[in-house]
Amino acid sequence: MTDTLTTASNTAGIAQERRVLTAIPGPKSLALQERRLAVVPVGVSSALPVFIERAHGAIVVDVDGNQFIDLGAGIGVMTIGHTDDAVIAAAAAQLGEFTHVMFTITPYEGYVRVAELLAEHTPGDFAKKTVLLNSGAEAVENAVKIARKYTGRTGVAVLDHAYHGRTNLTMAMTYKAMPYKLGFGPFAGEVHHAPNSYPFRDGLSGADAAARTIAYLEKAVGASDLACLVAEPIQGEGGFVVPADGYLPALQEWCTANGIVFIADEIQSGMARTGAYFASEHFGVVPDMVLSAKGIAGGLPIAGVTGRAEIMDASHPGGLGGTFAGNPVAAAAAIAVFDSIESRGLLAEAARIEGVLRPALLALQRKYDVIGDVRGIGAMLAIELVRPGTTDPNPAAVSAITAYAAQHGVLLLSAGTWGNVIRFLPSLAIGDTMLAEAIGVLDEAFASL
Ligand code: PLZ
């Protein structure tokens, strides 16, 4: 794949190259940051206060003209690349037709088409239905709501190190207190946190880790009180934690045996990121419900809960909805994203990226003993940093590496319960040359530690 992209948009002139022209942040960003601090609360902080003006492909350009190689894609949203022609064209065409009528007043085809595409591309060949929402957290909320209605039970099981959102229920479902929960309670009840599978830290086989999860839930809650178990097939904010083989199938089997709805939160891991439409496929699980958001619409806000028709139909008419939910412009963009994944063979691009990035990360691990683990699938890879010779988390090294990278024109995201993970989730449009260049900067960053 070449590093030259063409586009119909006014971002056509953005060369797919790294360019550092000023100190980072530059003077214009600093001035904007000052305005921002006066009117935006400190609770909404930014990992890197450089203000973005334009973006294309895998490059974001700041107001000072600096060009960054984007290895985070806005946390896995810009999966098919920034300002993608097909997405722009589809959204623009819809903008000129109508932007809102509200599906629960008068419906439109785009919503139905997105539901058809999700039914087709989520795991499982049974009848499925989809409700569309605006955000990942809202999808999680609705999945729980539907599972409760279907089962007539209240309990919600989640896994340690999970992230499910920032609303009241999803804060309760999220593991990490700081920054997501501290002082923001009381939280929704009936949420139960069970141990997960974290091979690097627990050393357990999938079967043993699942036995531990299940034993906890049976003892502390009781299977018959659980409406659903919500799990990220690969934990996102938790640090791209890939469960041991057999862990997820064992959980699913237990859920099925006990009438518990098995829900895959694929908000970060889904939509082609791992080289499959949904990461569940890599683990051989077919969830009762799959949640999607982030990468589904090229940056426009839309999210979906897709599940077995009989579960999804448990809600009475009028029980599900929302003003902007399934917005027609976002739906048009989502259809263009699905089309692009097919017509451009983007699932294979995730494998190509893994083919370049994984060996490079493993080589860095051999060189720098601060890298304790290299893991992930497709274009969802991570390194976990430790104090050399131990598994003690090393968040200071992550801060130093991400700061060095930013100074040198590479946007890198951290993750993990201890903030000691660097995650790589670039756009599938990133070329090999830019990947290699970013790896070069990463190598320099580790050398500078
Ligand atoms: N479930 C698995 O990854 C969003 C949030 C970053 P929303 N993750 C990034 C932040 O600091 O807010 C996420 C996720 C998984 C749910 C969500 C929530 O999705 O669209 O942010 O609500």
Coordinates of C-alpha atoms and ligand atoms in Angstrom, one line a residue:
M1 CA 0.0 0.0 0.0
T2 CA 1.4 3.4 -0.9
D3 CA 1.5 6.4 1.4
T4 CA -0.2 8.7 -1.1
L5 CA -3.9 9.2 -0.8
T6 CA -6.1 11.3 -3.0
T7 CA -9.4 12.8 -1.9
A8 CA -12.2 15.0 -3.1
S9 CA -12.2 17.0 0.1
N10 CA -10.1 20.1 0.9
T11 CA -7.7 17.9 2.8
A12 CA -6.3 16.6 -0.5
G13 CA -3.1 18.6 0.0
I14 CA -2.2 16.8 3.2
A15 CA 0.9 14.8 2.4
Q16 CA 1.0 11.5 4.3
E17 CA 4.2 12.5 6.2
R18 CA 5.4 13.6 9.6
R19 CA 6.4 17.2 9.9
V20 CA 7.4 19.0 13.1
L21 CA 7.7 22.7 12.5
T22 CA 7.4 24.2 16.1
A23 CA 7.8 23.2 19.7
I24 CA 4.9 20.9 20.6
P25 CA 2.4 22.4 21.5
G26 CA 3.2 25.3 19.1
P27 CA 2.3 29.0 19.7
K28 CA -1.2 28.9 18.2
S29 CA -2.1 25.8 20.2
L30 CA -0.8 27.4 23.4
A31 CA -3.0 30.5 22.7
L32 CA -6.1 28.3 22.1
Q33 CA -5.3 26.3 25.2
E34 CA -5.4 29.5 27.2
R35 CA -8.9 30.3 25.8
R36 CA -10.0 26.7 26.4
L37 CA -9.0 26.7 30.1
A38 CA -11.2 29.8 30.7
V39 CA -14.3 28.2 29.4
V40 CA -13.9 24.4 29.4
P41 CA -13.9 22.6 32.7
V42 CA -10.6 20.9 33.8
G43 CA -12.5 17.6 34.0
V44 CA -12.4 17.5 30.2
S45 CA -8.7 17.2 29.9
S46 CA -6.7 16.4 26.8
A47 CA -3.8 13.9 26.5
L48 CA -1.9 16.3 24.2
P49 CA -3.1 20.0 24.0
V50 CA -2.3 20.5 20.4
F51 CA -5.3 21.8 18.5
I52 CA -6.2 20.0 15.3
E53 CA -7.1 21.9 12.2
R54 CA -7.3 19.2 9.5
A55 CA -6.7 15.5 9.1
H56 CA -6.4 13.0 6.3
G57 CA -5.6 9.3 6.1
A58 CA -3.3 8.6 9.0
I59 CA -2.1 12.2 9.4
V60 CA -3.5 14.9 11.7
V61 CA -2.4 18.6 11.2
D62 CA -2.4 21.0 14.0
V63 CA -3.0 24.8 13.9
D64 CA 0.7 25.4 13.8
G65 CA 1.2 23.3 10.7
N66 CA 2.7 20.3 12.5
Q67 CA 1.8 16.9 11.0
F68 CA 1.4 13.9 13.3
I69 CA 1.4 10.2 12.4
D70 CA -1.8 9.2 14.2
L71 CA -1.4 5.8 15.9
G72 CA -4.5 6.3 18.0
A73 CA -7.2 7.2 15.4
G74 CA -9.2 9.1 18.0
I75 CA -9.3 5.9 20.1
G76 CA -10.0 3.5 17.3
V77 CA -12.7 5.6 15.6
M78 CA -11.0 6.6 12.3
T79 CA -10.5 3.0 11.3
I80 CA -10.8 3.7 7.6
G81 CA -8.8 6.9 7.8
H82 CA -9.4 10.6 8.4
T83 CA -11.6 12.5 5.8
D84 CA -12.3 9.4 3.8
D85 CA -13.8 10.3 0.4
A86 CA -16.6 7.7 0.6
V87 CA -17.6 8.8 4.1
I88 CA -17.6 12.5 3.2
A89 CA -19.6 11.9 0.0
A90 CA -22.2 9.8 1.8
A91 CA -22.6 12.2 4.7
A92 CA -22.6 15.3 2.4
A93 CA -25.3 13.8 0.2
Q94 CA -27.5 13.0 3.2
L95 CA -26.9 16.5 4.6
G96 CA -28.6 17.8 1.5
E97 CA -31.6 15.4 1.9
F98 CA -32.6 15.7 5.5
T99 CA -30.6 15.7 8.7
H100 CA -33.3 14.8 11.3
V101 CA -36.8 13.7 11.5
M102 CA -36.5 11.2 14.4
F103 CA -36.8 7.6 13.6
T104 CA -39.4 7.0 16.3
I105 CA -41.7 9.6 14.7
T106 CA -41.1 8.9 11.0
P107 CA -38.6 6.3 10.0
Y108 CA -36.1 6.3 7.1
E109 CA -34.1 3.7 5.1
G110 CA -30.6 4.5 6.4
Y111 CA -31.4 3.3 9.9
V112 CA -32.8 0.0 8.5
R113 CA -29.8 -0.4 6.2
V114 CA -27.3 0.0 9.1
A115 CA -29.4 -2.6 11.1
E116 CA -29.2 -5.0 8.1
L117 CA -25.4 -4.5 7.8
L118 CA -24.9 -5.2 11.5
A119 CA -27.1 -8.3 11.3
E120 CA -25.0 -9.5 8.4
H121 CA -21.6 -8.8 9.8
T122 CA -21.9 -9.6 13.5
P123 CA -21.2 -13.2 14.5
G124 CA -24.0 -15.8 14.3
D125 CA -26.4 -16.7 11.5
F126 CA -29.6 -16.5 13.5
A127 CA -32.2 -13.7 13.1
K128 CA -30.9 -10.4 14.6
K129 CA -32.3 -7.0 15.3
T130 CA -30.5 -3.7 16.1
V131 CA -31.3 -0.6 18.0
L132 CA -29.2 2.4 17.1
L133 CA -28.0 5.0 19.7
N134 CA -25.5 7.9 19.8
S135 CA -22.6 6.7 21.9
G136 CA -20.9 3.6 23.2
A137 CA -22.1 4.2 26.7
E138 CA -25.6 4.5 25.5
A139 CA -25.3 1.2 23.7
V140 CA -24.1 -0.5 26.9
E141 CA -27.0 1.1 28.8
N142 CA -29.6 -0.2 26.2
A143 CA -28.0 -3.7 26.1
V144 CA -28.4 -4.0 29.9
K145 CA -31.9 -2.6 29.7
I146 CA -33.0 -5.1 27.1
A147 CA -31.3 -8.0 28.8
R148 CA -33.1 -7.2 32.0
K149 CA -36.5 -7.0 30.3
Y150 CA -35.9 -10.3 28.5
T151 CA -34.7 -12.3 31.5
G152 CA -36.8 -10.6 34.2
R153 CA -33.6 -10.5 36.2
T154 CA -31.5 -7.5 37.5
G155 CA -27.9 -8.6 38.0
V156 CA -25.2 -7.4 35.6
A157 CA -21.8 -9.1 35.6
V158 CA -18.7 -7.3 34.3
L159 CA -15.0 -8.1 34.4
D160 CA -12.1 -6.6 36.2
H161 CA -10.2 -4.0 34.1
A162 CA -13.3 -3.4 32.0
Y163 CA -14.3 0.0 30.5
H164 CA -17.9 0.5 29.5
G165 CA -18.5 4.3 29.7
R166 CA -19.0 7.4 31.7
T167 CA -22.8 7.5 32.4
N168 CA -24.1 6.4 35.8
L169 CA -24.7 2.7 34.9
T170 CA -21.6 2.4 32.8
M171 CA -19.4 4.1 35.5
A172 CA -20.6 1.4 37.8
M173 CA -19.6 -1.2 35.2
T174 CA -16.2 0.3 34.6
Y175 CA -13.3 -1.0 36.8
K176 CA -10.9 1.9 37.2
A177 CA -11.8 4.5 39.8
M178 CA -9.4 7.2 38.8
P179 CA -10.2 9.1 36.6
Y180 CA -13.6 7.5 35.7
K181 CA -15.5 7.1 39.0
L182 CA -13.8 8.8 42.0
G183 CA -16.3 11.1 43.7
F184 CA -19.0 10.6 41.1
G185 CA -21.1 8.1 42.9
P186 CA -23.4 6.7 44.1
F187 CA -23.5 4.3 41.2
A188 CA -26.2 2.1 39.8
G189 CA -26.7 -1.1 41.8
E190 CA -26.7 -4.8 40.9
V191 CA -23.4 -4.5 39.0
H192 CA -20.9 -7.3 39.9
H193 CA -17.2 -7.2 39.1
A194 CA -15.6 -10.6 38.5
P195 CA -11.9 -11.5 37.9
N196 CA -10.9 -11.5 34.2
S197 CA -8.3 -13.4 32.2
Y198 CA -5.1 -11.4 32.1
P199 CA -2.4 -13.9 30.9
F200 CA 0.6 -11.6 31.5
R201 CA -0.4 -11.0 35.1
D202 CA -2.3 -14.1 36.2
G203 CA -0.6 -16.8 34.2
L204 CA -3.8 -18.8 34.1
S205 CA -5.1 -20.9 31.3
G206 CA -8.4 -19.9 29.7
A207 CA -10.1 -22.8 31.4
D208 CA -8.7 -21.9 34.9
A209 CA -9.4 -18.2 34.5
A210 CA -13.0 -18.9 33.4
A211 CA -13.4 -21.3 36.4
R212 CA -12.3 -18.4 38.7
T213 CA -14.7 -15.9 37.1
I214 CA -17.6 -18.3 37.2
A215 CA -16.9 -19.5 40.8
Y216 CA -16.8 -15.8 41.9
L217 CA -20.2 -15.0 40.2
E218 CA -21.8 -18.2 41.5
K219 CA -20.7 -17.5 45.1
A220 CA -21.0 -13.8 45.3
V221 CA -24.2 -13.3 43.2
G222 CA -25.8 -16.5 42.1
A223 CA -26.3 -17.3 38.4
S224 CA -30.1 -17.1 38.5
D225 CA -29.9 -13.5 39.5
L226 CA -27.9 -12.4 36.5
A227 CA -29.5 -10.9 33.5
C228 CA -26.3 -10.5 31.5
L229 CA -22.5 -10.8 31.5
V230 CA -20.9 -7.9 29.6
A231 CA -17.3 -8.5 28.3
E232 CA -14.9 -6.8 25.9
P233 CA -13.4 -9.6 23.8
I234 CA -10.1 -7.6 24.0
Q235 CA -10.2 -5.1 26.8
G236 CA -9.6 -1.6 25.4
E237 CA -9.0 1.0 28.1
G238 CA -7.9 -1.8 30.4
G239 CA -4.8 -2.2 28.2
F240 CA -5.6 -4.4 25.2
V241 CA -5.8 -7.4 27.5
V242 CA -6.3 -10.5 25.3
P243 CA -7.9 -13.3 27.3
A244 CA -6.3 -16.7 27.3
D245 CA -7.5 -19.3 24.8
G246 CA -10.8 -20.8 25.8
Y247 CA -11.7 -18.2 28.4
L248 CA -14.5 -16.5 26.4
P249 CA -16.1 -19.7 25.1
A250 CA -16.2 -21.1 28.7
L251 CA -17.9 -18.0 29.9
Q252 CA -20.4 -18.1 27.0
E253 CA -21.2 -21.8 27.7
W254 CA -21.9 -21.0 31.3
C255 CA -24.1 -18.0 30.4
T256 CA -26.1 -20.1 28.0
A257 CA -26.5 -22.9 30.5
N258 CA -27.8 -20.4 33.1
G259 CA -30.0 -18.2 30.9
I260 CA -27.6 -15.2 31.2
V261 CA -27.4 -13.0 28.1
F262 CA -23.8 -12.9 26.9
I263 CA -23.0 -9.4 25.6
A264 CA -19.8 -8.6 23.8
D265 CA -18.8 -4.9 24.1
E266 CA -17.0 -4.6 20.8
I267 CA -17.1 -0.8 20.9
Q268 CA -13.3 -0.6 20.7
S269 CA -12.4 -4.1 19.3
G270 CA -15.0 -4.2 16.5
M271 CA -15.5 -2.9 13.0
A272 CA -12.5 -4.4 11.3
R273 CA -9.9 -3.3 13.7
T274 CA -8.6 -6.8 14.5
G275 CA -8.9 -8.0 10.9
A276 CA -12.4 -9.5 11.5
Y277 CA -15.5 -7.5 11.6
F278 CA -15.8 -8.3 15.3
A279 CA -13.1 -9.6 17.6
S280 CA -15.4 -12.3 19.0
E281 CA -14.7 -14.2 15.8
H282 CA -11.1 -14.8 16.8
F283 CA -12.2 -16.4 20.0
G284 CA -14.9 -18.6 18.6
V285 CA -17.7 -17.0 20.5
V286 CA -21.1 -16.0 19.1
P287 CA -22.5 -13.4 21.6
D288 CA -26.2 -13.0 22.2
M289 CA -25.6 -9.3 21.7
V290 CA -22.8 -7.3 20.1
L291 CA -22.2 -3.6 20.9
S292 CA -20.7 -1.3 18.3
A293 CA -19.8 2.4 18.2
K294 CA -16.5 4.2 17.6
G295 CA -15.3 3.0 14.1
I296 CA -18.7 2.3 12.7
A297 CA -19.2 5.7 11.0
G298 CA -15.9 7.3 10.3
G299 CA -16.2 9.8 13.2
L300 CA -19.8 10.5 13.1
P301 CA -21.6 9.6 16.3
I302 CA -23.7 6.4 16.1
A303 CA -23.8 3.2 18.1
G304 CA -25.6 -0.1 17.8
V305 CA -26.9 -2.9 20.0
T306 CA -27.3 -6.0 17.8
G307 CA -28.7 -9.1 19.2
R308 CA -30.8 -12.2 18.8
A309 CA -34.2 -11.1 17.5
E310 CA -36.1 -12.7 20.4
I311 CA -34.0 -10.9 23.0
M312 CA -34.1 -7.6 21.2
D313 CA -37.9 -7.8 20.8
A314 CA -38.4 -8.2 24.6
S315 CA -39.0 -4.5 25.0
H316 CA -42.5 -3.2 24.5
P317 CA -43.1 -0.7 21.6
G318 CA -41.8 2.7 22.7
G319 CA -39.4 1.3 25.2
L320 CA -36.3 2.1 23.2
G321 CA -35.2 5.2 21.3
G322 CA -33.7 8.7 21.7
T323 CA -33.9 12.0 19.8
F324 CA -30.7 11.8 17.8
A325 CA -30.4 8.0 17.9
G326 CA -29.6 6.5 14.5
N327 CA -29.2 10.0 13.0
P328 CA -29.5 9.9 9.2
V329 CA -26.2 11.6 8.4
A330 CA -24.3 9.3 10.8
A331 CA -26.2 6.3 9.3
A332 CA -25.2 7.3 5.8
A333 CA -21.6 7.5 6.9
A334 CA -21.9 4.1 8.6
I335 CA -23.2 2.5 5.4
A336 CA -20.2 4.0 3.5
V337 CA -17.8 2.6 6.1
F338 CA -19.3 -0.9 5.7
D339 CA -19.1 -0.5 1.9
S340 CA -15.4 0.6 2.1
I341 CA -14.4 -2.3 4.3
E342 CA -15.8 -4.7 1.7
S343 CA -14.8 -2.9 -1.5
R344 CA -11.3 -2.0 -0.4
G345 CA -10.6 -5.3 1.4
L346 CA -9.8 -3.5 4.7
L347 CA -9.9 -6.6 6.8
A348 CA -6.7 -7.6 5.2
E349 CA -5.2 -4.2 5.9
A350 CA -5.4 -5.0 9.7
A351 CA -3.4 -8.1 9.1
R352 CA -0.9 -6.2 7.1
I353 CA -0.4 -3.7 9.9
E354 CA 0.0 -6.5 12.4
G355 CA 2.6 -8.0 10.1
V356 CA 4.7 -4.9 10.3
L357 CA 4.0 -3.7 13.8
R358 CA 4.1 -7.0 15.8
P359 CA 7.7 -8.0 14.7
A360 CA 8.9 -4.5 15.3
L361 CA 7.4 -4.4 18.8
L362 CA 8.9 -7.8 19.6
A363 CA 12.3 -6.5 18.4
L364 CA 11.9 -3.5 20.7
Q365 CA 11.1 -5.9 23.5
R366 CA 14.3 -7.8 23.0
K367 CA 16.2 -4.5 23.0
Y368 CA 14.5 -2.8 25.9
D369 CA 13.7 -4.8 29.1
V370 CA 11.1 -2.2 30.2
I371 CA 8.7 -3.9 27.7
G372 CA 7.2 -6.7 29.6
D373 CA 4.5 -7.9 27.1
V374 CA 3.6 -7.5 23.5
R375 CA 0.0 -8.4 22.7
G376 CA -3.1 -7.8 20.6
I377 CA -4.6 -8.7 17.3
G378 CA -4.5 -7.0 13.9
A379 CA -4.4 -3.2 14.2
M380 CA -5.1 -3.4 17.9
L381 CA -1.7 -4.0 19.5
A382 CA -0.1 -3.0 22.7
I383 CA 3.0 -3.1 24.8
E384 CA 2.9 -3.3 28.6
L385 CA 5.8 -1.5 30.4
V386 CA 7.2 -2.7 33.6
R387 CA 10.2 -2.2 35.9
P388 CA 12.9 -4.3 34.3
G389 CA 13.0 -7.9 35.6
T390 CA 9.6 -7.6 37.4
T391 CA 5.9 -7.3 36.4
D392 CA 5.6 -4.0 38.4
P393 CA 3.7 -1.5 36.3
N394 CA 5.9 1.4 34.9
P395 CA 3.5 4.3 34.1
A396 CA 6.4 6.8 34.2
A397 CA 8.0 5.1 31.2
V398 CA 4.8 5.3 29.3
S399 CA 4.5 9.0 30.0
A400 CA 8.1 9.6 28.9
I401 CA 7.6 7.6 25.7
T402 CA 4.3 9.2 24.7
A403 CA 5.8 12.7 25.4
Y404 CA 8.9 12.0 23.3
A405 CA 6.7 10.6 20.5
A406 CA 4.5 13.7 20.5
Q407 CA 7.5 16.0 20.4
H408 CA 8.6 14.1 17.3
G409 CA 5.3 14.0 15.5
V410 CA 3.8 10.7 16.5
L411 CA 0.5 10.5 18.4
L412 CA 0.6 7.5 20.8
L413 CA -2.1 6.6 23.3
S414 CA -1.7 5.1 26.7
A415 CA -4.1 2.6 28.4
G416 CA -4.2 0.2 31.2
T417 CA -5.4 0.1 34.8
W418 CA -2.0 1.3 35.9
G419 CA -1.5 3.6 32.9
N420 CA 1.5 1.4 31.9
V421 CA 0.4 0.3 28.5
I422 CA 1.0 1.9 25.1
R423 CA -1.7 0.9 22.6
F424 CA -1.4 1.0 18.8
L425 CA -4.7 1.4 17.0
P426 CA -3.9 3.2 13.8
S427 CA -6.2 3.8 10.8
L428 CA -6.2 0.8 8.4
A429 CA -5.2 3.4 5.8
I430 CA -1.8 3.9 7.3
G431 CA 1.0 2.9 4.9
D432 CA 4.0 0.7 5.7
T433 CA 6.4 3.7 5.3
M434 CA 4.7 5.7 8.0
L435 CA 4.4 2.7 10.3
A436 CA 8.2 2.2 9.9
E437 CA 8.8 5.8 10.6
A438 CA 6.7 5.8 13.7
I439 CA 8.5 2.7 14.9
G440 CA 11.8 4.5 14.4
V441 CA 10.6 7.3 16.6
L442 CA 9.5 4.8 19.2
D443 CA 12.9 3.2 19.2
E444 CA 14.5 6.6 19.8
A445 CA 12.0 7.2 22.6
F446 CA 13.0 4.0 24.4
A447 CA 16.7 4.8 23.8
S448 CA 16.2 8.2 25.5
L449 CA 14.6 6.7 28.7
Ligands
PLZ1 N1 -17.1 0.4 25.7 C1 -15.1 -1.0 25.2 O1 -13.8 1.5 24.6 C2 -15.1 4.0 24.9 C3 -13.4 6.3 26.1 C4 -12.4 7.3 26.3 P1 -18.4 6.2 24.3 N2 -13.7 4.1 25.1 C5 -13.0 5.3 25.1 C6 -12.8 8.3 27.3 O2 -11.9 8.8 28.0 O3 -14.0 8.7 27.4 C7 -15.8 2.8 25.2 C8 -15.1 1.5 25.0 C9 -15.8 0.3 25.3 C10 -17.7 1.5 25.9 C11 -17.1 2.7 25.6 C12 -17.9 4.0 25.7 O4 -18.1 4.6 24.5 O5 -18.8 6.4 22.9 O6 -17.2 6.9 24.8 O7 -19.6 6.4 25.3

